[in-house]
Structures are given as structure tokens and as C-alpha cells.
Coordinates of N, CA and C and ligand atoms in Angstrom, one line a residue:
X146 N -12.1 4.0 13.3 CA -11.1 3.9 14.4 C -11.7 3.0 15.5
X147 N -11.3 2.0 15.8 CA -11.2 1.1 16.9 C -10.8 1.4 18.6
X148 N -11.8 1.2 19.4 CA -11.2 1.8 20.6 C -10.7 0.4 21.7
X149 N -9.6 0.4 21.9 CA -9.6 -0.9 23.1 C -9.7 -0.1 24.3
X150 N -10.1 -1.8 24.7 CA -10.5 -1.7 26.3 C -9.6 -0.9 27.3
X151 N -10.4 -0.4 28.4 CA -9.2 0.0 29.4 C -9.2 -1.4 30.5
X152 N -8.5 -1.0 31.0 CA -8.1 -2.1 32.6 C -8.3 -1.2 33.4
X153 N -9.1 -1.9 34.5 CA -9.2 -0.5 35.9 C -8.7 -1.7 37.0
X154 N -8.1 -1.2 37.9 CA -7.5 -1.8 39.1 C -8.4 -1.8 40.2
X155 N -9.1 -2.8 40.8 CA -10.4 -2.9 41.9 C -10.2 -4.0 42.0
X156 N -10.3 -4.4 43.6 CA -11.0 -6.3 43.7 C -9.6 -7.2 43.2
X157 N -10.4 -8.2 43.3 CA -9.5 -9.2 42.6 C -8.4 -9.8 43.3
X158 N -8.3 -11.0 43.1 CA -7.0 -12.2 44.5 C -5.5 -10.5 44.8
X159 N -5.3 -10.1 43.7 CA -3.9 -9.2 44.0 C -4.2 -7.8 44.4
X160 N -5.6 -7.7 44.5 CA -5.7 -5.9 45.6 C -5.0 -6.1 46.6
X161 N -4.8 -5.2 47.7 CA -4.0 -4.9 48.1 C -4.9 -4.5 49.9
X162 N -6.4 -4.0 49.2 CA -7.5 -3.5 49.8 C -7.5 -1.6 50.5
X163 N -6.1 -1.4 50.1 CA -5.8 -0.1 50.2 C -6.8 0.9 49.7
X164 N -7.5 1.8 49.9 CA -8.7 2.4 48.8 C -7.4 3.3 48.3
X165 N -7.7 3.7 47.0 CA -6.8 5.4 46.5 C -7.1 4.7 44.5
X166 N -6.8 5.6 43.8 CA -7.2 6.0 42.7 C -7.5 5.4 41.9
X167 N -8.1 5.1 41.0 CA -7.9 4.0 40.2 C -7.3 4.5 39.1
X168 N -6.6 3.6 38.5 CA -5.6 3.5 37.5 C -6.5 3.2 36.3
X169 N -6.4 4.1 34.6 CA -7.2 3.3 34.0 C -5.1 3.2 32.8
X170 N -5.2 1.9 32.5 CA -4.2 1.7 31.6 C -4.6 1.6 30.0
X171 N -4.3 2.0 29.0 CA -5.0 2.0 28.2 C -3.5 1.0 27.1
X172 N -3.5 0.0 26.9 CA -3.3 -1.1 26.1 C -2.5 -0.2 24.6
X173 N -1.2 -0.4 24.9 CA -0.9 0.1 23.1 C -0.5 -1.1 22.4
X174 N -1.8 -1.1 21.6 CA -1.7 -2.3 20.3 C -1.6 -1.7 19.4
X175 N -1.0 -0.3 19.0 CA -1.0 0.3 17.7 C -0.8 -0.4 16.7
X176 N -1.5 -0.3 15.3 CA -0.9 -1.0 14.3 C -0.1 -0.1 13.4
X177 N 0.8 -0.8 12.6 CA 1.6 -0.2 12.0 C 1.3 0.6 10.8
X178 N 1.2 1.8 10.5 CA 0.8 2.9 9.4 C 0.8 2.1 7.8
X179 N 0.1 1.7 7.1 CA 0.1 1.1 6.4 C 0.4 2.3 5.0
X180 N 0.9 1.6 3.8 CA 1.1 2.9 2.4 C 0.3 2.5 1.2
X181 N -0.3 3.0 0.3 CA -1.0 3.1 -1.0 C 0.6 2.8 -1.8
X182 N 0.5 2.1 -2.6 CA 1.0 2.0 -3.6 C 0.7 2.6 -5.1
X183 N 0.7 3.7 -5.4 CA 0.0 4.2 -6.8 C 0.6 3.9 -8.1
X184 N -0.2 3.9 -8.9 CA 0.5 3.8 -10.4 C -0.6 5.1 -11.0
X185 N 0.6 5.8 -11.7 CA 0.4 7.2 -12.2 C 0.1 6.8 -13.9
X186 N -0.6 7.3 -14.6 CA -0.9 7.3 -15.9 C 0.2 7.9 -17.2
X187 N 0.8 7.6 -17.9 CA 1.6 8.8 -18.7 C 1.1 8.2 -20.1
X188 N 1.4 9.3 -21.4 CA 0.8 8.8 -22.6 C 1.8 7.6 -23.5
X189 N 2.6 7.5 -22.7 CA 3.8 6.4 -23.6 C 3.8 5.5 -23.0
X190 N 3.7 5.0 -22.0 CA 3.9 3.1 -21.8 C 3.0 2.5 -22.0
X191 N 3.3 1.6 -23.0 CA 2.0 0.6 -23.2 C 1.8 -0.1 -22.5
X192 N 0.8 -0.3 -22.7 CA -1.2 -0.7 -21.6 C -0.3 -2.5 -21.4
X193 N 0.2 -2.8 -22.3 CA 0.6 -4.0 -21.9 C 1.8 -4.8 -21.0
X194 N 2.3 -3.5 -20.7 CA 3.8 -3.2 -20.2 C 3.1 -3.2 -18.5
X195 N 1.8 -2.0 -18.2 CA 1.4 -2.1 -17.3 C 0.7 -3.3 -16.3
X196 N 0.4 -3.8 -17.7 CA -0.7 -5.1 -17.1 C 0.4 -6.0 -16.6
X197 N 1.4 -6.2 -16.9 CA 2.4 -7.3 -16.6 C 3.2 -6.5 -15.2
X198 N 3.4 -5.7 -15.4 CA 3.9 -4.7 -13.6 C 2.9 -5.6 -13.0
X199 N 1.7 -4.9 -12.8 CA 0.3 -5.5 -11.9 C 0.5 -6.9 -11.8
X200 N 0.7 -7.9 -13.2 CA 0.9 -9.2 -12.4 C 1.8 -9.4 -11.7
X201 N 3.2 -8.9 -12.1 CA 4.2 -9.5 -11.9 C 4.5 -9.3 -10.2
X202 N 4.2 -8.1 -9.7 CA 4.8 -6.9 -8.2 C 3.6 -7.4 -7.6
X203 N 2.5 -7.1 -8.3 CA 1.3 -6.9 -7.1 C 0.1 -7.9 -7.1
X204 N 0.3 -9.2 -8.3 CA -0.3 -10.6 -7.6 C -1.3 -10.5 -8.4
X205 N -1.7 -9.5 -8.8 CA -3.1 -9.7 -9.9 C -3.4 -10.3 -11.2
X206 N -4.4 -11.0 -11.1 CA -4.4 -11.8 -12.2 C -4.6 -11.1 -13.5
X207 N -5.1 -11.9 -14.8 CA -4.7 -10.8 -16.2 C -5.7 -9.7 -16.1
X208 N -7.1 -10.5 -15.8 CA -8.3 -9.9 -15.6 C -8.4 -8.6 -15.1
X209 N -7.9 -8.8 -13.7 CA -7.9 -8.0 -12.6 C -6.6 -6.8 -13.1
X210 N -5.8 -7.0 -13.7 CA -4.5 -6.5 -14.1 C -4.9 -5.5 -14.9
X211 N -5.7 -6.0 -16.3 CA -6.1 -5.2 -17.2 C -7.2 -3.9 -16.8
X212 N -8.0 -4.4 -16.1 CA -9.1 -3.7 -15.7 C -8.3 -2.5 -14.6
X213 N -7.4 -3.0 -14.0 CA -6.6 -1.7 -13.1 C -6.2 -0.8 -14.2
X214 N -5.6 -1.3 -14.5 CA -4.4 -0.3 -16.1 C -5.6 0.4 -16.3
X215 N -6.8 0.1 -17.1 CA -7.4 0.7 -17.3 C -8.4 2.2 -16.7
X216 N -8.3 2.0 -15.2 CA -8.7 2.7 -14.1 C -7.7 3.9 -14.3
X217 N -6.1 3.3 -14.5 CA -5.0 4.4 -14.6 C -4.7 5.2 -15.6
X218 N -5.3 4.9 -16.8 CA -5.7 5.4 -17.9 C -6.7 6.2 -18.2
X219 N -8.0 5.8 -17.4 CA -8.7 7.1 -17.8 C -8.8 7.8 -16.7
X220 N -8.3 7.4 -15.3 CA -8.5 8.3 -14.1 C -7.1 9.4 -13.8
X221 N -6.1 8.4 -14.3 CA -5.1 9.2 -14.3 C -3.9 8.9 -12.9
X222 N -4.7 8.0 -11.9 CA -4.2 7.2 -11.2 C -4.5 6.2 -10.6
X223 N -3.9 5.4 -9.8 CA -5.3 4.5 -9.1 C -4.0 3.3 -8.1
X224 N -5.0 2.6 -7.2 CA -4.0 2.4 -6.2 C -3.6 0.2 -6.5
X225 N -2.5 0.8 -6.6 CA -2.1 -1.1 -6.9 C -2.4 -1.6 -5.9
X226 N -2.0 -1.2 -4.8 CA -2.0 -2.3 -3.5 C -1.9 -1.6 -2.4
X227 N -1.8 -2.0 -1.1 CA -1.4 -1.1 0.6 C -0.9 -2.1 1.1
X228 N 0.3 -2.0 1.7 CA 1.4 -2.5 2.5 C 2.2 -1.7 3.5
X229 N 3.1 -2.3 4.6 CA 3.5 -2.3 5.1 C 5.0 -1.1 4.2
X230 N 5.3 -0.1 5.1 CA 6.2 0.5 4.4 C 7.8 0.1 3.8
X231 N 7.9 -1.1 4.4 CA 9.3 -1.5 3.7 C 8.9 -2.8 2.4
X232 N 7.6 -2.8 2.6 CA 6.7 -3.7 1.1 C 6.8 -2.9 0.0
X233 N 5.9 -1.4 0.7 CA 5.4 -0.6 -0.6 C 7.0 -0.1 -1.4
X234 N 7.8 0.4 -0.1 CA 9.2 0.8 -0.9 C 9.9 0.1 -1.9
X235 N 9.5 -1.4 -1.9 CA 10.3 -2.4 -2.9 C 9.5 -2.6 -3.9
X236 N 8.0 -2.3 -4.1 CA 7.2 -2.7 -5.4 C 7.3 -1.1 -5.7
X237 N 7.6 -0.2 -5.3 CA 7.7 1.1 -6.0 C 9.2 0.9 -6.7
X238 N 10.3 0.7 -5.8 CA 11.3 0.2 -6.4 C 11.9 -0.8 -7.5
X239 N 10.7 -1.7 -7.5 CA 10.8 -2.7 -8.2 C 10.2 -2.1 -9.9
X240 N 9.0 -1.3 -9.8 CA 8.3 -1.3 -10.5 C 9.3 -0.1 -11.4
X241 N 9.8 0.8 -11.0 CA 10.5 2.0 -11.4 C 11.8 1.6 -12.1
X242 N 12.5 0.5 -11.3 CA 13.5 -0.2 -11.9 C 13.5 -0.6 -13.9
X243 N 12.2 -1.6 -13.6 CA 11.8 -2.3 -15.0 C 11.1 -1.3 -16.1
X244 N 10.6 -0.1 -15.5 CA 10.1 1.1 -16.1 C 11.6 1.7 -17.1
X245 N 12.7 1.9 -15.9 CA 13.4 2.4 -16.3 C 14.5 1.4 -17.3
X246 N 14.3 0.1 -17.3 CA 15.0 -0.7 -18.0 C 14.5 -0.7 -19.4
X247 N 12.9 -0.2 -19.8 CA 12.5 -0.8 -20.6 C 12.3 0.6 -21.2
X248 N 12.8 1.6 -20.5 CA 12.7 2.8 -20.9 C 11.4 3.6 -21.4
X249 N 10.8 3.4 -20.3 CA 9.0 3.6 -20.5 C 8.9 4.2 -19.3
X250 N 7.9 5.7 -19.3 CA 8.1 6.9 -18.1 C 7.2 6.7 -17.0
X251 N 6.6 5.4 -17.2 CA 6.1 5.2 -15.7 C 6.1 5.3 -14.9
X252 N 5.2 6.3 -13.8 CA 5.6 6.4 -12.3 C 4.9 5.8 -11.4
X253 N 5.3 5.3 -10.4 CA 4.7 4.4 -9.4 C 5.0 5.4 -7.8
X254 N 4.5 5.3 -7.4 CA 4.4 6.4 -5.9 C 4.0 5.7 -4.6
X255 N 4.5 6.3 -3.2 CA 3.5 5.6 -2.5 C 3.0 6.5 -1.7
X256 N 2.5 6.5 -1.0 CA 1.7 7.3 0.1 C 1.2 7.1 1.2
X257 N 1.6 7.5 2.5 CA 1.1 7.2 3.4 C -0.9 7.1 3.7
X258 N -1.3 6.3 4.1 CA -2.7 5.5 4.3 C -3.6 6.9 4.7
Ligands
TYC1737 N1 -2.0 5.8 -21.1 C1 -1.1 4.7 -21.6 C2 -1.4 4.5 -23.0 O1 -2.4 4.9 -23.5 C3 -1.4 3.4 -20.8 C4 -1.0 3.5 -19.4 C5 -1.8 3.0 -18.4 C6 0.2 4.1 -18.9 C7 -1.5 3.0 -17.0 C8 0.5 4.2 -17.6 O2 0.0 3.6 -15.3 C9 -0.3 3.6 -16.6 N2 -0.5 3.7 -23.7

């Protein structure tokens, strides 16, 4: 966790020269809550069905693709990607879509960070 600066009010061409409290403002740069994208393991979709999700939604090449599946396979889950919450909701959407077209019981999840 990152701490920003405060601002304190003293001195400077726009004092006023009034003494009395100082003001500390503290800066909201919140960033926005970012989500896990998961892919869940099951014994029926083939390994090759998965590796093409991973390229296709989340940008990974075959290498990188395979070796994830693989993670999901013996771990039982593991995380595709982290985005922005109206990202993660369309590659979970996306991915459940083509699961369900292809009639293969793969689940894809997301999760808050
Ligand atoms: N366990 C599956 C199999 O042996 C492969 C698989 C990997 C399925 C990852 C889902 O998210 C998954 N065919």
C-alpha cells in the first residue's frame, strides 16, 4: 500500500498571514479495485479447448497458454489475467459463452483483487 502526500497550508504568495490550524488535505487518487480472472479445472474439457480460451480472451501465446492449462490441471485453478471489473466480466462472459457452445463444463470466475 502506497501512501500519498499530504498538503499542509503555511507561507506561500496566497497565505492570508492569519495564524489558526493547519489543514492537512489528503489527495484521493484511489485506484480502481482491480478482479482475478480464474479458470477452474474440470475432468472433461480438453486441454486443447483450454489453451485456445487463453489465446483467444487473454492474449497468451501457445507457450504461455499451454503451460497455464497446465497449472489448471494439476492445481485445480489458477489465475488467467486481472482487470478492470467491466474487462474481467466480458472474458468470464466470453469464455463461459464458448464453453457452453462447445458444450464443455468449464468454469471461468472472477474475484475481487
Ligand atoms: N483436466 C482437463 C483434462 O484432463 C483439462 C483442463 C485444464 C480442463 C484446465 C479445464 O480449466 C481447465 N482434459
Amino acid at each position: 500500500m502506497t501512501t500519498s502526500p499530504f498538503i499542509l497550508s503555511s507561507g506561500g504568495p496566497d497565505d492570508d498571514g492569519e495564524a489558526g490550524v493547519a489543514v492537512a488535505t489528503k489527495p484521493k487518487t484511489k485506484r480502481p479495485p482491480m478482479y482475478k480472472v480464474l479458470l477452474l479445472n474440470d475432468d472433461f474439457t480438453p486441454m486443447e479447448f483450454v489453451v485456445m480460451v487463453l489465446e483467444r480472451f487473454f492474449g497468451l501465446n501457445h507457450s504461455q497458454a499451454f503451460e497455464l492449462m497446465l497449472t489448471v490441471h494439476k492445481k485445480g485453478l489458477a489465475v488467467a489475467g486481472v482487470f478492470s471489473y467491466e474487462i474481467a466480466e466480458t472474458k468470464v462472459t466470453q469464455v463461459m459463452q464458448l464453453a457452453r457452445e462447445h458444450q464443455h463444463p468449464l468454469q471461468c470466475t472472477m474475484e475481487k483483487e
